Coordinates of C-alpha atoms in Angstrom, one line a residue:
Chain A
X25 CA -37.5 -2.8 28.6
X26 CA -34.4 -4.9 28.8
X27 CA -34.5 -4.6 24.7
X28 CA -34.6 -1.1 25.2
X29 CA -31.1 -1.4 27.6
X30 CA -29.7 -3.8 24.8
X31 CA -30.0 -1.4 22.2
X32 CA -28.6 1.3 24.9
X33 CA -26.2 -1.4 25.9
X34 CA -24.9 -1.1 22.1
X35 CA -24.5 2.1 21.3
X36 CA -22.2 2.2 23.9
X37 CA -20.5 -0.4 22.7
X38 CA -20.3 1.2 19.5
X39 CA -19.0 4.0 20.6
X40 CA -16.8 3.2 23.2
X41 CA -15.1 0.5 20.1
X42 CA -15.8 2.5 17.0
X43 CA -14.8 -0.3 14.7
X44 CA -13.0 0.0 11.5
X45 CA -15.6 -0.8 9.1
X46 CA -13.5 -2.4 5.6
X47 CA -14.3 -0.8 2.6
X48 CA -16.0 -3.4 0.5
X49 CA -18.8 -3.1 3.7
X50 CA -19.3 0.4 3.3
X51 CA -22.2 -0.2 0.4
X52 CA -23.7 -2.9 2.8
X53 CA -23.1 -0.7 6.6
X54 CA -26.2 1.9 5.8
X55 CA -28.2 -0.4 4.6
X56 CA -28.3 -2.6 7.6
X57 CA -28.6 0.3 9.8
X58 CA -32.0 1.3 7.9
X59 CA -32.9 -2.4 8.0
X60 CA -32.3 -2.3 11.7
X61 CA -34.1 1.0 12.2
X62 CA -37.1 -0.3 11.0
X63 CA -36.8 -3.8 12.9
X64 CA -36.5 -1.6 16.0
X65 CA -39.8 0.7 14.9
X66 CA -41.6 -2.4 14.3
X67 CA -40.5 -4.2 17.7
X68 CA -41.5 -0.9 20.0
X69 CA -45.0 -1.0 17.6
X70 CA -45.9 -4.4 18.6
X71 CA -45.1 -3.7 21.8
X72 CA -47.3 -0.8 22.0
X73 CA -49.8 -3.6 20.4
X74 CA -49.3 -6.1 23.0
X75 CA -48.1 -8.7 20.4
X76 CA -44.5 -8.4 20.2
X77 CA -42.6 -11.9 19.7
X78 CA -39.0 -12.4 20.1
X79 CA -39.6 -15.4 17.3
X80 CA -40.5 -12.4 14.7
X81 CA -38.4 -9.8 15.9
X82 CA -35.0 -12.5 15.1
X83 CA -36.6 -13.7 11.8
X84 CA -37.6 -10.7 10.4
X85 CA -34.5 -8.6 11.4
X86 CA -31.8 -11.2 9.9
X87 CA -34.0 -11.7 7.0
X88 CA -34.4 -8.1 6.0
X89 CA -30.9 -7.6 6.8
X90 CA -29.7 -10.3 4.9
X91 CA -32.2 -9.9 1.4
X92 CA -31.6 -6.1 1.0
X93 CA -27.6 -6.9 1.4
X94 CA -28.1 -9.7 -1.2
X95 CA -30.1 -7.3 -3.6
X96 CA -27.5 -4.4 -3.3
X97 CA -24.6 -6.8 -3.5
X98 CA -26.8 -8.3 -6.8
X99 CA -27.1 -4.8 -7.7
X100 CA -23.5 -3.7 -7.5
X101 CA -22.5 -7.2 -9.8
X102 CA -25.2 -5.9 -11.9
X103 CA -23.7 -2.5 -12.1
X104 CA -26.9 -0.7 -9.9
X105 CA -25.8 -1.0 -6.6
X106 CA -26.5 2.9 -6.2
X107 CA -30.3 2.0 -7.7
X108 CA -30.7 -1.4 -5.3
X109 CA -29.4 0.7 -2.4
X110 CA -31.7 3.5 -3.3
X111 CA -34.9 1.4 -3.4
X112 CA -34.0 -0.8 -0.5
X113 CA -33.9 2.5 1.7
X114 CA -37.3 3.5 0.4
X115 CA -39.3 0.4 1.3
X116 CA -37.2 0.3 4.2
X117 CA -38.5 3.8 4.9
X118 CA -41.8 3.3 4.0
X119 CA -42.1 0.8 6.9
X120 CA -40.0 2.3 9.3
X121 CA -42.8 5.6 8.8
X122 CA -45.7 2.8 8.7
X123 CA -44.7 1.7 12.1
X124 CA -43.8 4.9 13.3
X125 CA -47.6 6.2 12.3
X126 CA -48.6 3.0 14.5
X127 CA -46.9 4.2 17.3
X128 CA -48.0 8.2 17.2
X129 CA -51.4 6.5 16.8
X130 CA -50.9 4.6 20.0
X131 CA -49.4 7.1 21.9
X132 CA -50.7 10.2 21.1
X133 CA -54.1 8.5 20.1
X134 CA -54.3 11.1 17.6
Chain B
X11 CA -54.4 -6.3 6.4
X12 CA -57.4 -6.8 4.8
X13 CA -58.6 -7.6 1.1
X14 CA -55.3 -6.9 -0.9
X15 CA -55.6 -3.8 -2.9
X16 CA -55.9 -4.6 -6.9
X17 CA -53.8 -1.7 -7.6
X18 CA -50.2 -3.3 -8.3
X19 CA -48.6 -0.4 -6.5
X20 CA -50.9 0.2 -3.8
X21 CA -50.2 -4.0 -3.4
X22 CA -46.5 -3.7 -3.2
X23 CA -46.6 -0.3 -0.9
X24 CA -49.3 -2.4 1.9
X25 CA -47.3 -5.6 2.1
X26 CA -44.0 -3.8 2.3
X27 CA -45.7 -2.3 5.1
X28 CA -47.5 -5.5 6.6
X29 CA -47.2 -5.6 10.5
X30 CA -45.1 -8.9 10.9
X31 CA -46.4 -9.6 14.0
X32 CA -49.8 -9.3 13.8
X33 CA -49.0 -11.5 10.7
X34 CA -47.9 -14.0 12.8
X35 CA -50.6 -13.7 15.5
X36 CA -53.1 -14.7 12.5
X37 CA -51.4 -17.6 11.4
X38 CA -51.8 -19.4 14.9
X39 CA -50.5 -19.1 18.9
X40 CA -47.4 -17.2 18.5
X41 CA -44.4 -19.5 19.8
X42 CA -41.9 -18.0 22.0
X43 CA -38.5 -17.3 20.5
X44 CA -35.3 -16.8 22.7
X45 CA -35.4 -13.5 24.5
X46 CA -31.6 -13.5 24.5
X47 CA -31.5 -13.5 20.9
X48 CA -33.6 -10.7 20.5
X49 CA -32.1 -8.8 22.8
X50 CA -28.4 -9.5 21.6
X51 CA -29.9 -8.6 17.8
X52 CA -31.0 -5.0 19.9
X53 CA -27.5 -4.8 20.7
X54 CA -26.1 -5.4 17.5
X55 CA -28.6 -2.8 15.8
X56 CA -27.3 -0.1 18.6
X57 CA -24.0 -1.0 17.5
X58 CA -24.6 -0.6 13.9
X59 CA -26.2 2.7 14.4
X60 CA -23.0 4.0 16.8
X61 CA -20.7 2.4 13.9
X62 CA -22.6 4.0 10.9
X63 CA -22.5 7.3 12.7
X64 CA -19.0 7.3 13.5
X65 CA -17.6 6.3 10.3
X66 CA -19.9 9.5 9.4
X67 CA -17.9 11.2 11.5
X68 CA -14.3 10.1 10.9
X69 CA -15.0 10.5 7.4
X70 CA -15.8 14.4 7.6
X71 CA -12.4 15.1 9.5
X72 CA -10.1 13.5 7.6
X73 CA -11.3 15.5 4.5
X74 CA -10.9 18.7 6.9
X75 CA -7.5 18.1 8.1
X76 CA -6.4 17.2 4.5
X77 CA -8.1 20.9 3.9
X78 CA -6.3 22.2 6.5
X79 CA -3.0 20.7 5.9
X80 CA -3.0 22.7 2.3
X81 CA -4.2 25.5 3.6
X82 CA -1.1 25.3 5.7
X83 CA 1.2 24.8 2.5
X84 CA -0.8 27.6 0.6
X85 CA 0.7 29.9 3.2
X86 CA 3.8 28.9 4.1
X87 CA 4.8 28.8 0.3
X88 CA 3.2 32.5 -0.1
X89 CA 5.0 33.4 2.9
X90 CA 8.5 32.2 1.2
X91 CA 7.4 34.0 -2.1
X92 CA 6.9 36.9 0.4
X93 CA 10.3 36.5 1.6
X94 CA 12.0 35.7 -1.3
X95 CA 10.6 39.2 -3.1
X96 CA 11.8 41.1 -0.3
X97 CA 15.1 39.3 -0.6
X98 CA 15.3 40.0 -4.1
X99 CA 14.6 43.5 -3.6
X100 CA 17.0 44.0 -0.9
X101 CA 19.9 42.1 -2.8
X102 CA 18.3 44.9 -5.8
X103 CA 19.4 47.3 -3.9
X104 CA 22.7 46.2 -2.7
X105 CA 23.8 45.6 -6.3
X106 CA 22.7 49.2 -7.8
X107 CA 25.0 50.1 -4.3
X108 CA 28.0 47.9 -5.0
X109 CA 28.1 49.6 -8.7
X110 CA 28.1 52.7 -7.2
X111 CA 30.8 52.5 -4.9
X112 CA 32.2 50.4 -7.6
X113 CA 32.2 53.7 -10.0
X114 CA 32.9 55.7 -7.1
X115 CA 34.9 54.7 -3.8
X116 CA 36.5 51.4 -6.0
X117 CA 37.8 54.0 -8.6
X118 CA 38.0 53.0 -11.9
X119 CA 39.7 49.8 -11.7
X120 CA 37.2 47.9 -10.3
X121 CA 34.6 49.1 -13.1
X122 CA 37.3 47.6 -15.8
X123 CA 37.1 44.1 -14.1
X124 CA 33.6 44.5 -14.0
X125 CA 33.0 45.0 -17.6
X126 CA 35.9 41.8 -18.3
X127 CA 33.9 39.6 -15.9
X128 CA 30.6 40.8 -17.5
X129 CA 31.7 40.2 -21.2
X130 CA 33.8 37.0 -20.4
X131 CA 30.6 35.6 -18.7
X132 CA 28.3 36.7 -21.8
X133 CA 26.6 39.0 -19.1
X134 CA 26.1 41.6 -21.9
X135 CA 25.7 41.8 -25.3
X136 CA 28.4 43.1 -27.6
X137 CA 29.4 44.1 -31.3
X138 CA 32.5 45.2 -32.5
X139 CA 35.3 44.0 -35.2
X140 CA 35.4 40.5 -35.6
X141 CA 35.0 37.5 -37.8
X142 CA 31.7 35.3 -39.4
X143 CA 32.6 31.7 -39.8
X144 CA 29.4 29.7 -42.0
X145 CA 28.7 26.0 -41.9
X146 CA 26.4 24.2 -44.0
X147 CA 25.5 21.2 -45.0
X148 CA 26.9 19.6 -48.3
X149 CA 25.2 19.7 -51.6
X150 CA 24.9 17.4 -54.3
X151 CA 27.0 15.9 -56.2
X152 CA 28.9 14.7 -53.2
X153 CA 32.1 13.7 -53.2
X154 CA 33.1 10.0 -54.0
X155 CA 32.3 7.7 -51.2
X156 CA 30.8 9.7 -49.0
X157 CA 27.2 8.6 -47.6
X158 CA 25.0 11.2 -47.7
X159 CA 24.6 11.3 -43.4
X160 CA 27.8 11.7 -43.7
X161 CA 28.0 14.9 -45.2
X162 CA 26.3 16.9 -42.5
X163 CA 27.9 19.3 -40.4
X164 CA 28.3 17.5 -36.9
X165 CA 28.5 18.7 -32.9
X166 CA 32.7 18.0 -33.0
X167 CA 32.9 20.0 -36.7
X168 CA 31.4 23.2 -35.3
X169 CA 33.1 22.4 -31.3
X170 CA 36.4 22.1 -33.6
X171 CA 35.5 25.8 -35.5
X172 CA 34.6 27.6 -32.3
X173 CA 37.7 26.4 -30.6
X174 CA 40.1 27.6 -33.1
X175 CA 37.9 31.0 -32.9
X176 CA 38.7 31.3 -29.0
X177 CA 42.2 30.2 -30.2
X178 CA 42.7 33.0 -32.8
X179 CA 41.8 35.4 -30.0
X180 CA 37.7 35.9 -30.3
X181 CA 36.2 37.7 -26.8
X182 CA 33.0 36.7 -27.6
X183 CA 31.4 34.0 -29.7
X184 CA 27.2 33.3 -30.8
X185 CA 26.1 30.8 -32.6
X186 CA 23.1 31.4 -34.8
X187 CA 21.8 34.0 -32.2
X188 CA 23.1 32.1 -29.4
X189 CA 26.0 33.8 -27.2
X190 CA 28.4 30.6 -25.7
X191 CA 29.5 30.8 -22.4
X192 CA 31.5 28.6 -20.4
X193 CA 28.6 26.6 -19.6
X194 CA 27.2 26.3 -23.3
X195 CA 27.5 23.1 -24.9
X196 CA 27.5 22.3 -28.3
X197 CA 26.3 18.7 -28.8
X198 CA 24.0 16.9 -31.5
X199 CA 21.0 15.1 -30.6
X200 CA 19.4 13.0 -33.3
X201 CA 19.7 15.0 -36.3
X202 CA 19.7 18.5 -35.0
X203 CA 22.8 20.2 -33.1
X204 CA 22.0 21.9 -30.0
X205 CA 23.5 24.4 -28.9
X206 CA 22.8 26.4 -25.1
X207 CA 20.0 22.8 -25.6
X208 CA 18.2 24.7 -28.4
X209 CA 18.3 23.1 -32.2
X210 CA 19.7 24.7 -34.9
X211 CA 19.4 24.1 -38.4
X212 CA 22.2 24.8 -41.1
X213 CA 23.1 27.1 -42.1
X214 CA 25.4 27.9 -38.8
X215 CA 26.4 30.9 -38.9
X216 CA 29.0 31.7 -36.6
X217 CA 29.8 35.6 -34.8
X218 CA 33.3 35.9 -33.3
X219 CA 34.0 39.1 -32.6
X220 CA 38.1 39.7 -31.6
X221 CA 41.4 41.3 -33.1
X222 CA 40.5 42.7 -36.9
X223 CA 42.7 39.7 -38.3
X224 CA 40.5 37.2 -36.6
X225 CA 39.4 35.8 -39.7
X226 CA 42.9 35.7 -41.2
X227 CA 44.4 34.3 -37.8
X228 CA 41.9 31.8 -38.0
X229 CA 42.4 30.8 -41.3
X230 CA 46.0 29.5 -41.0
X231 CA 44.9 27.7 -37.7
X232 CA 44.5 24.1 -37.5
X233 CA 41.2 24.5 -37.0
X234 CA 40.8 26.7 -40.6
X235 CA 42.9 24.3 -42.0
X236 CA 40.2 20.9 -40.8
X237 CA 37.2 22.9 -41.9
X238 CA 38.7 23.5 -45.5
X239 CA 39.8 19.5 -45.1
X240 CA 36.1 19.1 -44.1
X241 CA 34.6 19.9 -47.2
X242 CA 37.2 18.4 -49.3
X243 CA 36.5 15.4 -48.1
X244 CA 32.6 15.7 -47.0
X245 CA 31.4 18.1 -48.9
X246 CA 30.4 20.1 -45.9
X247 CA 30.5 24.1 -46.9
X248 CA 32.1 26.6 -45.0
X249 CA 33.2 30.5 -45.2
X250 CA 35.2 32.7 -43.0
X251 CA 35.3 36.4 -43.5
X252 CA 36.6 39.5 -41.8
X253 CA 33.6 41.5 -40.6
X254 CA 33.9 45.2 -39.2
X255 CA 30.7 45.3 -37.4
X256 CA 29.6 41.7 -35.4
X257 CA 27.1 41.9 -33.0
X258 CA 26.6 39.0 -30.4
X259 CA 23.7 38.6 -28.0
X260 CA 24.0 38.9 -23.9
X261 CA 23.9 35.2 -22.5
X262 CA 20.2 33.5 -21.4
X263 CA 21.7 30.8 -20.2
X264 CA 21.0 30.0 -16.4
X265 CA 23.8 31.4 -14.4
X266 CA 24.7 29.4 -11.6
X267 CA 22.2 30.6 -8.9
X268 CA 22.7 28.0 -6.6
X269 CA 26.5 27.9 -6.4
X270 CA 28.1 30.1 -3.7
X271 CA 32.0 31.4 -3.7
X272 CA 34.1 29.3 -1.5
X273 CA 34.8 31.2 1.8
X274 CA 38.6 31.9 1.5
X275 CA 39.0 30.5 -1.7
X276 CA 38.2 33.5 -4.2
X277 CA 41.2 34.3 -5.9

């Protein structure tokens, strides 16, 4: 619940601020939104499961953030930043629909 | 997540999905973490999400307004076209008017200063009695001394020819085609001479048209007297001869279309 007003808490934030993002972050921005996406699917899933940790949630978040930044900034030097963007959103997707096929589950027991 | 799949793909797709924290459960008593940490990373996902979207947004805008802003320009500028055609139509008008009062009300006076201004200007073409003055290059063997870029006919040769035309009374002068005004220069540039800013190339002929004795009058001028001097002492080839029929061109230079008569100050 009081993640749940956190995340509420900011939006608001976001909106109320709307900070100038710099252009060399504009590769890295929707990336960490899908990589926060799915930490945010997997936190309500776990919930829903009974086992949610705040010790996973933190470690798993900043680690996903920060490996598919490294591997689109890798790809970028590379010259397939497009490419490394493009198959960090699918796994990224993949789990964020895994979780979210947990959850219906749960929910909806169907 | 039980026995790992053997398929390589199937492999990568079920641990990219692998629930972290049952994961965790398995490996032992889960430890606590700090819920303020967790809950500040919600907050920085929220504002992540609010900041991706509104860039989103932002973005889409400012290509709009730039859309917008030419748009604007689009029609203002086909607005002025607009104008400007009804302008020209109305100032059409008011000139086919002017003649008429001109060869009317103005009686004919006014229709003889006309035609002056018209021919002085180079507003018309003309032909009458006249003169043709040719230039040219000179031709091997040259005469001693002389460097052969030195017997070409130059800018001041042919400004010094056209002068002593005006001088022995020519109305209207074209060089090679090209009527000269009082805003034609005559001026070399590299090798070629231009003249209205187009190039020529020699032979320069030269069409005065004036008095019948033009070319006589010219040829006892100074200036008939330097361009006989001219090929004595460059080579460079010239004629003059009385012509009974000359035919110049009108002018295409730009007339002034931005100057305006001084209120007051006409004549």
């Amino acid at each position: 619940m009081i993640a749940l007003i956190g995340l509420i808490v900011g939006v608001i934030l976001g909106v109320i601020f709307s900070p100038e993002v710099p252009t060399w972050m504009d590769a890295y921005l929707p990336v960490a939104v899908i990589a926060g996406l799915d930490a945010v699917s997997g936190a309500v899933r776990s919930m829903l499961d009974g086992n949610f940790s705040d010790k996973v949630f933190v470690v798993s978040f900043l680690g996903n953030v920060a490996v598919a930044c490294i591997l689109v900034w890798l790809g970028d030097q590379l010259g397939v930043g497009a490419q490394m963007s493009t198959g960090v959103v699918v796994v990224l997707a993949m789990r964020i629909f895994a979780n979210a096929a947990a959850i219906r589950r749960k929910v909806f027991k169907a | 997540m039980n026995h790992p799949p053997d398929n390589i793909l199937d492999r990568l797709i079920a641990e990219a999905q692998a629930d972290d924290y049952a994961l965790a459960q398995r490996n032992g008593p889960t430890t606590r973490g700090n819920p303020v940490i967790a809950v500040l990373l919600f907050g920085l996902i929220g504002v992540l999400l609010a900041t991706a979207f509104w860039q989103r947004q932002s973005v889409l805008p400012a290509a709009e307004l730039r859309r917008a802003e030419l748009v604007e320009r689009i029609e203002a500028q086909s607005e002025r076209a607009e104008a400007s055609q009804v302008q020209a139509t109305e100032l059409r008008a008011s000139v086919s008017q002017l003649q008429q009062l001109a060869l009317n009300g103005l009686g004919e006076d006014f229709g003889e200063q006309l035609r002056a201004v018209e021919i002085a200007t180079g507003f018309v073409g003309l032909s009458g009695p006249g003169a043709v003055v040719t230039m040219d290059d000179a031709v091997p063997p040259l005469p001693r001394g002389v460097d052969p870029a030195e017997s070409k006919v130059l800018d001041i040769d042919m400004q010094g020819a056209v002068n002593g035309l005006w001088q022995a009374g020519a109305q209207a002068i074209a060089i090679k085609g090209v009527r000269l005004t009082s805003v034609t220069a005559i001026r070399t540039a590299g090798e070629a001479i231009l003249v209205d800013y187009r190039p020529l190339e020699p032979p320069y002929r030269i069409d005065a048209i004036g008095p019948s004795d033009l070319a006589d009058r010219f040829s006892q001028s100074q200036a008939g007297d330097d361009l006989a001097q001219l090929g004595e002492d460059y080579g460079i080839q010239s004629e003059v001869s009385a012509a009974d029929e000359v035919t110049v061109p009108a002018s295409t230079a730009n007339l002034p279309t931005r100057a305006e008569v001084v209120k007051g100050g006409g004549q």
